[in-house]
Amino acid sequence: MSRFLLRSCLATALATSAVSVSAETTAQALPETMQMLQQAIETTTFEGNGQVPVLARYLATRLESAGFAATDIQIIPVGETAALVVHYRGNGYAKPILLSGHMDVVAAHRADWVRDPFKLIQQNGYLYGRGTADMKTSLVTLVETLMRLKREGFVPSHELILVASGDEETEMATTRELAKRYHDAAFLLNGDSGGTYGADGKPVVYEIQAAEKAYADFQLTVTSPGGHSSKPTPDNAIYTLASALKQIQGYAFPVQTNSITLASLQTLGAHTPGPLGQAMQQFSAHPDDAQAAAAISADPAYVGQLRTTCVATMLSAGHALNALPQRATANINCRIFPGDSIASVQQTLAKVINDAKVSISVQPPTPVESPASPIPTNVMAAVTETLHQRFPGLEVVPGMDAGASDSMYFRNAGVPSYGVNPMFAKPNDSFAHGLNEKLRSSEVEGALDFWYGVLTRLAK
């Protein structure tokens, strides 16, 4: 018998012997999941708080309790934050499958929220708390699924590697480090994108994120001589900057399309009532229809699907209450449509502002462009079959994320990456990054079923 045949027979035997006699149910996994989610929400992992390593250690401890060897778990410090890497060893020789999520969240201020953002509160059919939607629930249910599979004795054909970043919401330094270390992989699954509920609460469509817009921050800077505030001059840095910002506010980048966004809008349009749904269907058939594009662009949930967007997000100016400003700056955050370069967007901003007094500089980290990832049949089939167990007949289509995720660095490193958020939500209903972030309570069980079904189908 050849070595190759011997290895194949051994792998088959191991896989057969790995069938558990005590498979857990989702209902059995739910209490442990909620306990971990509560701990995750209460761990304040926003920038500058130094708590990401705390959450990483907590998750590592839980994984060890389920049977993962300590040698298969690594916490990688990066500045004040950290990444968590977990190897789920397989019996095959194929490239590993990467599983991505992030442990950090956007900061939240208790005084602004109706409820404490760092307490997991269940009320009116929703879970409230920072990270419920983005993305601690997705990460915790993924970790719970790995624990559940390990306890069941499941041996995957592909090694599964969890690569959880610690600063996806800010610098992405941990993401860049992970992409450098783990770029030799079959593909990556990231808990982004996801499913959409209609106004009636019924599922409309599920999107697999196959592309995402590039992320870039540009700083506008204006300087002037300053002086005593009792002697105002026409050369005022604040007024010059304000004029530049008004120019950007009034500008819309040209409408753009690709096969992914057109397919997504066509499906969404068929299930979206009223003028918005009609506009989506009209635009997907006739992308040159300016009226349809304007109707879609008027909805914040979909404007990013049609064009590059740039918006002011931060301001700083002056050095004293009684002095003319010597310096004024503003941050312009841009989400750049695939195919547009960072340089071309910077040139467009300069042309729109049309004022040599305003300098424009690209801010760190250096933006990366992220090519689209065609979805292979095995990924599409695993996601579709799993979702159809919960929502029979639901349409599953490729989608483009208007935001930025860890996937962009992995795509840039040559790893095909797919956003497969297990949760569903209505457009504009989760308040991710905003006040009173929430998630339907029922999505936790759905997420557990999703990760279990997808992973066992892809790695059996």
Short mmCIF file of C-alpha atoms in Angstrom, two decimals:
data_model
loop_
_atom_site.label_atom_id
_atom_site.label_comp_id
_atom_site.label_asym_id
_atom_site.label_seq_id
_atom_site.Cartn_x
_atom_site.Cartn_y
_atom_site.Cartn_z
CA MET A 1 0.00 0.00 0.00
CA SER A 2 1.38 3.45 -0.93
CA ARG A 3 2.00 6.09 1.74
CA PHE A 4 -0.64 8.32 0.18
CA LEU A 5 -3.26 5.55 0.24
CA LEU A 6 -2.32 4.64 3.81
CA ARG A 7 -2.73 8.28 4.92
CA SER A 8 -6.11 8.50 3.11
CA CYS A 9 -7.37 5.33 4.78
CA LEU A 10 -6.19 6.55 8.16
CA ALA A 11 -7.91 9.90 7.67
CA THR A 12 -11.16 8.16 6.71
CA ALA A 13 -10.95 5.90 9.74
CA LEU A 14 -10.32 8.82 12.06
CA ALA A 15 -13.23 10.76 10.63
CA THR A 16 -15.52 7.77 10.99
CA SER A 17 -14.43 7.14 14.56
CA ALA A 18 -15.01 10.80 15.45
CA VAL A 19 -18.80 10.48 15.32
CA SER A 20 -19.96 11.37 18.80
CA VAL A 21 -22.34 9.33 20.88
CA SER A 22 -23.23 12.41 22.92
CA ALA A 23 -23.84 15.20 20.43
CA GLU A 24 -25.00 18.40 22.08
CA THR A 25 -28.11 20.25 21.04
CA THR A 26 -28.34 23.98 20.49
CA ALA A 27 -30.64 24.20 23.50
CA GLN A 28 -27.97 22.57 25.64
CA ALA A 29 -25.31 24.97 24.32
CA LEU A 30 -27.43 28.09 24.86
CA PRO A 31 -26.91 28.68 28.64
CA GLU A 32 -23.12 28.48 28.31
CA THR A 33 -23.28 30.79 25.29
CA MET A 34 -25.28 33.41 27.16
CA GLN A 35 -22.89 33.25 30.09
CA MET A 36 -19.93 33.87 27.76
CA LEU A 37 -21.79 36.63 25.93
CA GLN A 38 -22.58 38.39 29.21
CA GLN A 39 -18.91 38.27 30.17
CA ALA A 40 -17.88 39.51 26.72
CA ILE A 41 -20.29 42.48 26.80
CA GLU A 42 -19.18 43.43 30.32
CA THR A 43 -15.52 43.41 29.27
CA THR A 44 -15.05 46.97 28.02
CA THR A 45 -12.90 46.31 24.98
CA PHE A 46 -12.94 49.76 23.39
CA GLU A 47 -9.77 51.56 22.36
CA GLY A 48 -7.54 52.79 25.19
CA ASN A 49 -9.11 50.63 27.88
CA GLY A 50 -6.65 47.73 27.74
CA GLN A 51 -9.34 45.08 28.11
CA VAL A 52 -8.98 43.11 24.88
CA PRO A 53 -6.26 40.86 26.39
CA VAL A 54 -8.62 40.23 29.32
CA LEU A 55 -11.35 38.99 26.98
CA ALA A 56 -8.83 36.96 24.98
CA ARG A 57 -7.67 35.19 28.16
CA TYR A 58 -11.26 34.52 29.19
CA LEU A 59 -12.11 32.93 25.82
CA ALA A 60 -8.86 30.94 25.90
CA THR A 61 -9.80 29.56 29.32
CA ARG A 62 -13.24 28.53 28.09
CA LEU A 63 -11.73 26.80 25.04
CA GLU A 64 -9.26 24.90 27.22
CA SER A 65 -12.15 23.74 29.40
CA ALA A 66 -13.73 22.19 26.31
CA GLY A 67 -10.64 20.15 25.48
CA PHE A 68 -8.41 22.42 23.39
CA ALA A 69 -4.76 21.96 24.25
CA ALA A 70 -3.03 25.01 25.70
CA THR A 71 -0.41 24.62 22.96
CA ASP A 72 -3.13 25.14 20.33
CA ILE A 73 -4.15 28.50 21.81
CA GLN A 74 -2.05 31.63 21.42
CA ILE A 75 -2.60 35.21 22.55
CA ILE A 76 -0.50 37.60 20.47
CA PRO A 77 0.14 40.96 22.17
CA VAL A 78 0.13 43.99 19.86
CA GLY A 79 0.58 47.22 21.79
CA GLU A 80 -2.21 47.56 24.35
CA THR A 81 -4.39 45.08 22.51
CA ALA A 82 -4.03 41.45 21.40
CA ALA A 83 -5.14 38.81 18.93
CA LEU A 84 -6.42 35.35 19.82
CA VAL A 85 -5.46 32.36 17.65
CA VAL A 86 -6.91 28.88 18.16
CA HIS A 87 -5.96 25.80 16.14
CA TYR A 88 -8.58 23.08 15.73
CA ARG A 89 -6.40 20.33 14.33
CA GLY A 90 -7.74 18.28 11.44
CA ASN A 91 -6.92 14.92 9.88
CA GLY A 92 -6.48 16.04 6.28
CA TYR A 93 -3.77 17.72 4.26
CA ALA A 94 -5.79 20.49 2.64
CA LYS A 95 -5.10 24.13 3.42
CA PRO A 96 -6.73 25.39 6.62
CA ILE A 97 -9.96 27.34 6.85
CA LEU A 98 -9.63 30.61 8.76
CA LEU A 99 -12.44 31.80 11.04
CA SER A 100 -12.36 35.53 11.73
CA GLY A 101 -13.98 37.87 14.22
CA HIS A 102 -12.99 40.80 16.41
CA MET A 103 -13.04 41.24 20.17
CA ASP A 104 -13.03 45.04 20.30
CA VAL A 105 -15.97 47.44 20.12
CA VAL A 106 -16.61 51.13 19.53
CA ALA A 107 -16.63 53.21 22.70
CA ALA A 108 -19.98 53.98 24.35
CA HIS A 109 -20.92 56.54 27.01
CA ARG A 110 -23.39 55.47 29.69
CA ALA A 111 -24.98 58.95 29.92
CA ASP A 112 -26.02 58.77 26.27
CA TRP A 113 -27.66 55.35 26.42
CA VAL A 114 -31.07 54.35 27.76
CA ARG A 115 -29.43 51.28 29.34
CA ASP A 116 -25.90 50.56 30.51
CA PRO A 117 -24.01 49.75 27.28
CA PHE A 118 -21.69 47.35 29.09
CA LYS A 119 -24.37 45.21 30.69
CA LEU A 120 -26.15 42.53 28.67
CA ILE A 121 -29.83 43.37 29.07
CA GLN A 122 -32.67 41.30 27.61
CA GLN A 123 -35.85 43.27 27.09
CA ASN A 124 -38.76 43.35 24.64
CA GLY A 125 -37.37 40.47 22.61
CA TYR A 126 -33.97 42.12 22.14
CA LEU A 127 -30.51 41.89 23.64
CA TYR A 128 -29.08 45.34 24.38
CA GLY A 129 -25.40 46.19 24.88
CA ARG A 130 -22.30 47.35 23.05
CA GLY A 131 -21.17 44.49 20.86
CA THR A 132 -24.47 42.60 20.65
CA ALA A 133 -24.69 43.35 16.92
CA ASP A 134 -21.05 44.18 16.14
CA MET A 135 -19.78 41.60 16.78
CA LYS A 136 -19.42 39.88 20.13
CA THR A 137 -22.50 37.70 19.63
CA SER A 138 -21.13 36.34 16.36
CA LEU A 139 -17.71 35.73 17.91
CA VAL A 140 -19.05 34.10 21.09
CA THR A 141 -21.39 31.78 19.17
CA LEU A 142 -18.47 30.80 16.93
CA VAL A 143 -16.28 30.04 19.97
CA GLU A 144 -19.12 28.07 21.55
CA THR A 145 -19.50 26.06 18.33
CA LEU A 146 -15.80 25.17 18.32
CA MET A 147 -16.12 24.08 21.97
CA ARG A 148 -19.21 22.05 21.17
CA LEU A 149 -17.53 20.29 18.23
CA LYS A 150 -14.43 19.56 20.31
CA ARG A 151 -16.54 18.00 23.09
CA GLU A 152 -18.36 15.89 20.51
CA GLY A 153 -15.07 14.55 19.16
CA PHE A 154 -15.51 16.05 15.71
CA VAL A 155 -12.31 15.84 13.64
CA PRO A 156 -12.36 18.25 10.69
CA SER A 157 -10.90 17.40 7.29
CA HIS A 158 -9.44 20.92 7.13
CA GLU A 159 -7.67 22.44 10.10
CA LEU A 160 -9.84 25.26 11.44
CA ILE A 161 -7.97 28.31 12.73
CA LEU A 162 -9.75 31.00 14.71
CA VAL A 163 -8.04 34.36 14.11
CA ALA A 164 -9.76 36.88 16.38
CA SER A 165 -8.43 40.44 16.11
CA GLY A 166 -8.35 43.05 18.86
CA ASP A 167 -8.56 46.40 17.08
CA GLU A 168 -10.74 45.98 14.00
CA GLU A 169 -12.65 49.11 14.94
CA THR A 170 -9.50 51.29 15.02
CA GLU A 171 -5.94 50.66 13.85
CA MET A 172 -6.29 47.04 12.67
CA ALA A 173 -2.70 46.37 13.79
CA THR A 174 -3.67 42.92 15.05
CA THR A 175 -5.45 42.21 11.76
CA ARG A 176 -2.36 43.10 9.76
CA GLU A 177 -0.25 40.85 11.98
CA LEU A 178 -2.69 37.95 11.58
CA ALA A 179 -2.79 38.38 7.80
CA LYS A 180 1.01 38.23 7.68
CA ARG A 181 1.09 35.00 9.69
CA TYR A 182 -1.90 33.16 8.24
CA HIS A 183 -2.02 33.95 4.53
CA ASP A 184 -1.59 30.34 3.32
CA ALA A 185 -5.21 29.27 3.71
CA ALA A 186 -8.00 27.88 1.57
CA PHE A 187 -10.29 30.77 2.50
CA LEU A 188 -11.53 32.83 5.43
CA LEU A 189 -15.00 33.07 6.94
CA ASN A 190 -15.71 36.36 8.70
CA GLY A 191 -18.78 37.08 10.83
CA ASP A 192 -19.72 40.18 8.84
CA SER A 193 -22.57 41.00 6.41
CA GLY A 194 -25.54 38.68 7.16
CA GLY A 195 -29.27 38.43 6.65
CA THR A 196 -32.01 41.02 6.25
CA TYR A 197 -35.51 41.04 7.75
CA GLY A 198 -38.25 42.97 6.02
CA ALA A 199 -40.52 45.48 7.72
CA ASP A 200 -42.85 42.60 8.62
CA GLY A 201 -40.06 40.77 10.44
CA LYS A 202 -39.78 38.01 7.85
CA PRO A 203 -36.42 37.11 6.26
CA VAL A 204 -35.86 38.76 2.89
CA VAL A 205 -32.38 37.80 1.74
CA TYR A 206 -29.02 36.62 3.03
CA GLU A 207 -25.85 38.16 1.66
CA ILE A 208 -22.45 36.50 1.67
CA GLN A 209 -19.94 39.32 1.72
CA ALA A 210 -17.77 38.71 -1.35
CA ALA A 211 -16.43 42.27 -1.62
CA GLU A 212 -16.05 45.33 0.54
CA LYS A 213 -15.20 48.96 0.07
CA ALA A 214 -11.74 50.22 0.91
CA TYR A 215 -11.40 52.37 4.02
CA ALA A 216 -9.41 55.62 4.09
CA ASP A 217 -9.16 58.64 6.37
CA PHE A 218 -8.05 61.98 4.95
CA GLN A 219 -7.10 64.94 7.13
CA LEU A 220 -7.91 68.44 5.96
CA THR A 221 -5.56 71.00 7.47
CA VAL A 222 -5.74 74.82 7.34
CA THR A 223 -3.28 77.16 9.01
CA SER A 224 -3.34 80.93 9.49
CA PRO A 225 -1.22 83.50 11.42
CA GLY A 226 -3.70 83.79 14.29
CA GLY A 227 -3.65 86.79 16.59
CA HIS A 228 -5.81 88.51 19.19
CA SER A 229 -9.55 87.76 18.89
CA SER A 230 -10.32 91.49 19.28
CA LYS A 231 -8.66 92.05 15.88
CA PRO A 232 -10.32 89.58 13.51
CA THR A 233 -8.92 89.11 10.01
CA PRO A 234 -10.36 87.59 6.84
CA ASP A 235 -7.74 84.82 6.99
CA ASN A 236 -9.40 82.59 9.59
CA ALA A 237 -8.49 78.90 9.55
CA ILE A 238 -11.89 77.84 10.94
CA TYR A 239 -13.88 79.69 8.28
CA THR A 240 -11.67 78.34 5.50
CA LEU A 241 -12.07 74.79 6.79
CA ALA A 242 -15.83 75.24 7.21
CA SER A 243 -16.11 76.30 3.56
CA ALA A 244 -14.17 73.22 2.47
CA LEU A 245 -16.44 70.96 4.52
CA LYS A 246 -19.55 72.49 2.94
CA GLN A 247 -18.11 71.71 -0.49
CA ILE A 248 -17.59 68.08 0.47
CA GLN A 249 -21.06 67.89 1.99
CA GLY A 250 -22.59 69.01 -1.30
CA TYR A 251 -20.66 66.58 -3.49
CA ALA A 252 -21.76 63.08 -4.49
CA PHE A 253 -19.31 60.71 -6.11
CA PRO A 254 -20.45 59.15 -9.41
CA VAL A 255 -22.75 56.12 -9.33
CA GLN A 256 -20.91 52.82 -9.78
CA THR A 257 -21.93 49.19 -10.03
CA ASN A 258 -20.52 45.71 -10.21
CA SER A 259 -22.09 42.28 -10.66
CA ILE A 260 -22.25 41.75 -6.88
CA THR A 261 -24.14 44.95 -6.05
CA LEU A 262 -26.55 44.57 -8.97
CA ALA A 263 -27.45 41.00 -7.95
CA SER A 264 -27.91 42.07 -4.35
CA LEU A 265 -30.13 45.04 -5.19
CA GLN A 266 -32.23 42.96 -7.57
CA THR A 267 -32.99 40.42 -4.83
CA LEU A 268 -33.56 43.06 -2.16
CA GLY A 269 -35.85 45.00 -4.47
CA ALA A 270 -38.08 42.00 -5.03
CA HIS A 271 -38.72 41.81 -1.27
CA THR A 272 -38.71 45.48 -0.32
CA PRO A 273 -42.14 47.14 -0.45
CA GLY A 274 -42.90 50.61 -1.77
CA PRO A 275 -40.85 53.08 -3.80
CA LEU A 276 -37.50 51.89 -2.43
CA GLY A 277 -38.04 48.32 -3.65
CA GLN A 278 -39.21 49.60 -7.03
CA ALA A 279 -36.12 51.78 -7.31
CA MET A 280 -33.85 48.83 -6.49
CA GLN A 281 -35.41 46.67 -9.18
CA GLN A 282 -35.35 49.50 -11.72
CA PHE A 283 -31.72 50.32 -10.98
CA SER A 284 -30.57 46.68 -11.10
CA ALA A 285 -32.07 46.45 -14.60
CA HIS A 286 -31.05 49.97 -15.69
CA PRO A 287 -28.00 51.23 -13.75
CA ASP A 288 -28.07 54.49 -15.71
CA ASP A 289 -31.45 55.46 -14.22
CA ALA A 290 -30.57 58.58 -12.22
CA GLN A 291 -33.97 58.79 -10.54
CA ALA A 292 -33.73 55.23 -9.23
CA ALA A 293 -30.17 55.86 -8.03
CA ALA A 294 -31.31 58.98 -6.18
CA ALA A 295 -34.12 57.08 -4.44
CA ILE A 296 -31.72 54.36 -3.27
CA SER A 297 -29.08 56.89 -2.21
CA ALA A 298 -31.61 58.66 0.01
CA ASP A 299 -31.65 55.63 2.31
CA PRO A 300 -28.55 55.51 4.58
CA ALA A 301 -28.64 51.70 4.60
CA TYR A 302 -28.03 51.53 0.84
CA VAL A 303 -26.26 54.69 -0.29
CA GLY A 304 -22.91 52.92 0.15
CA GLN A 305 -23.90 50.29 -2.41
CA LEU A 306 -23.92 52.81 -5.25
CA ARG A 307 -20.84 54.97 -4.91
CA THR A 308 -17.78 56.02 -2.99
CA THR A 309 -18.82 58.04 0.06
CA CYS A 310 -16.82 60.58 2.06
CA VAL A 311 -18.09 62.22 5.25
CA ALA A 312 -16.68 64.48 7.95
CA THR A 313 -16.30 62.64 11.26
CA MET A 314 -14.02 64.76 13.51
CA LEU A 315 -13.03 68.42 13.95
CA SER A 316 -10.29 70.23 15.86
CA ALA A 317 -9.44 73.93 15.82
CA GLY A 318 -7.99 76.80 17.82
CA HIS A 319 -5.75 76.97 20.87
CA ALA A 320 -7.42 79.58 23.10
CA LEU A 321 -10.89 81.09 23.56
CA ASN A 322 -9.59 84.61 23.06
CA ALA A 323 -7.22 83.98 20.14
CA LEU A 324 -7.67 83.68 16.39
CA PRO A 325 -7.09 80.09 15.33
CA GLN A 326 -3.70 79.21 13.95
CA ARG A 327 -4.76 75.73 12.88
CA ALA A 328 -7.97 73.85 12.03
CA THR A 329 -8.28 70.21 11.02
CA ALA A 330 -11.04 67.82 10.05
CA ASN A 331 -11.12 64.09 9.40
CA ILE A 332 -12.87 62.91 6.26
CA ASN A 333 -13.74 59.21 6.36
CA CYS A 334 -14.13 57.61 2.94
CA ARG A 335 -15.53 54.23 1.97
CA ILE A 336 -14.18 53.63 -1.51
CA PHE A 337 -15.96 51.59 -4.17
CA PRO A 338 -13.92 48.67 -5.56
CA GLY A 339 -12.02 49.91 -8.60
CA ASP A 340 -11.44 53.43 -7.29
CA SER A 341 -7.92 54.12 -6.06
CA ILE A 342 -7.05 55.97 -2.86
CA ALA A 343 -5.11 58.53 -4.90
CA SER A 344 -8.05 59.23 -7.20
CA VAL A 345 -10.34 59.93 -4.23
CA GLN A 346 -7.78 62.30 -2.74
CA GLN A 347 -7.56 64.12 -6.08
CA THR A 348 -11.35 64.38 -6.25
CA LEU A 349 -11.53 65.90 -2.76
CA ALA A 350 -8.91 68.48 -3.75
CA LYS A 351 -10.86 69.35 -6.88
CA VAL A 352 -14.15 69.66 -4.96
CA ILE A 353 -12.62 71.87 -2.26
CA ASN A 354 -10.74 73.96 -4.84
CA ASP A 355 -8.75 75.92 -2.27
CA ALA A 356 -4.96 75.79 -2.09
CA LYS A 357 -5.08 76.82 1.57
CA VAL A 358 -6.54 73.41 2.46
CA SER A 359 -4.00 70.58 2.52
CA ILE A 360 -5.19 66.95 2.27
CA SER A 361 -3.17 64.06 3.70
CA VAL A 362 -3.85 60.33 3.96
CA GLN A 363 -3.95 59.20 7.59
CA PRO A 364 -2.51 55.98 9.01
CA PRO A 365 -2.90 53.10 8.82
CA THR A 366 -2.06 52.98 5.12
CA PRO A 367 -5.27 52.11 3.26
CA VAL A 368 -5.35 48.81 1.39
CA GLU A 369 -7.39 47.90 -1.64
CA SER A 370 -9.31 44.67 -1.36
CA PRO A 371 -10.18 42.63 -4.49
CA ALA A 372 -13.51 40.83 -4.67
CA SER A 373 -13.61 37.12 -3.79
CA PRO A 374 -15.65 34.91 -6.14
CA ILE A 375 -17.71 32.54 -3.99
CA PRO A 376 -16.84 28.84 -4.50
CA THR A 377 -19.65 26.31 -4.79
CA ASN A 378 -18.81 24.54 -1.52
CA VAL A 379 -19.11 27.76 0.51
CA MET A 380 -22.34 28.79 -1.22
CA ALA A 381 -23.79 25.30 -0.73
CA ALA A 382 -22.81 25.05 2.95
CA VAL A 383 -24.30 28.46 3.79
CA THR A 384 -27.45 27.92 1.72
CA GLU A 385 -28.19 24.43 3.05
CA THR A 386 -27.68 25.60 6.62
CA LEU A 387 -29.89 28.68 6.25
CA HIS A 388 -32.64 26.68 4.53
CA GLN A 389 -33.00 24.57 7.67
CA ARG A 390 -34.08 27.76 9.45
CA PHE A 391 -35.69 29.66 6.57
CA PRO A 392 -36.69 27.31 3.73
CA GLY A 393 -36.30 28.82 0.27
CA LEU A 394 -34.46 31.95 1.44
CA GLU A 395 -32.44 33.58 -1.34
CA VAL A 396 -28.68 33.65 -0.74
CA VAL A 397 -26.69 36.07 -2.88
CA PRO A 398 -23.22 37.64 -2.98
CA GLY A 399 -23.03 41.08 -1.37
CA MET A 400 -20.68 44.02 -0.97
CA ASP A 401 -20.09 45.50 2.46
CA ALA A 402 -20.05 49.28 2.57
CA GLY A 403 -17.97 49.16 5.74
CA ALA A 404 -14.51 47.74 6.33
CA SER A 405 -13.68 44.47 8.05
CA ASP A 406 -10.69 42.27 8.85
CA SER A 407 -11.31 40.54 5.51
CA MET A 408 -9.74 43.37 3.53
CA TYR A 409 -6.24 42.61 4.82
CA PHE A 410 -6.64 38.89 4.20
CA ARG A 411 -7.97 39.51 0.68
CA ASN A 412 -5.03 41.83 0.10
CA ALA A 413 -2.73 38.99 1.27
CA GLY A 414 -4.29 36.59 -1.25
CA VAL A 415 -6.81 34.77 0.97
CA PRO A 416 -10.35 34.62 -0.50
CA SER A 417 -12.62 35.94 2.23
CA TYR A 418 -16.36 35.68 2.78
CA GLY A 419 -18.56 37.51 5.26
CA VAL A 420 -21.03 35.04 6.78
CA ASN A 421 -22.62 36.80 9.73
CA PRO A 422 -25.06 34.28 11.23
CA MET A 423 -27.50 36.98 12.37
CA PHE A 424 -30.44 38.72 10.69
CA ALA A 425 -31.67 42.26 11.32
CA LYS A 426 -33.87 44.92 9.77
CA PRO A 427 -32.02 47.70 7.93
CA ASN A 428 -31.08 50.49 10.36
CA ASP A 429 -32.36 48.45 13.33
CA SER A 430 -29.18 47.22 15.04
CA PHE A 431 -27.59 50.63 15.82
CA ALA A 432 -24.12 49.12 15.52
CA HIS A 433 -21.54 51.80 16.47
CA GLY A 434 -24.41 53.98 17.67
CA LEU A 435 -26.68 54.45 20.66
CA ASN A 436 -28.63 51.57 22.20
CA GLU A 437 -27.12 48.81 20.07
CA LYS A 438 -29.34 45.75 20.02
CA LEU A 439 -29.99 42.32 18.52
CA ARG A 440 -33.05 40.10 18.45
CA SER A 441 -32.77 37.56 21.27
CA SER A 442 -33.73 34.73 18.91
CA GLU A 443 -30.62 35.37 16.80
CA VAL A 444 -28.37 33.70 19.36
CA GLU A 445 -29.90 30.27 18.80
CA GLY A 446 -29.94 30.94 15.07
CA ALA A 447 -26.23 31.78 15.17
CA LEU A 448 -25.38 28.58 17.04
CA ASP A 449 -27.26 26.50 14.46
CA PHE A 450 -25.61 28.46 11.64
CA TRP A 451 -22.00 28.03 12.73
CA TYR A 452 -22.54 24.36 13.56
CA GLY A 453 -24.14 23.64 10.19
CA VAL A 454 -21.64 25.60 8.10
CA LEU A 455 -18.51 24.29 9.81
CA THR A 456 -19.57 20.65 9.79
CA ARG A 457 -20.52 20.89 6.11
CA LEU A 458 -17.27 22.57 5.05
CA ALA A 459 -14.90 20.54 7.21
CA LYS A 460 -16.48 17.10 7.40
#
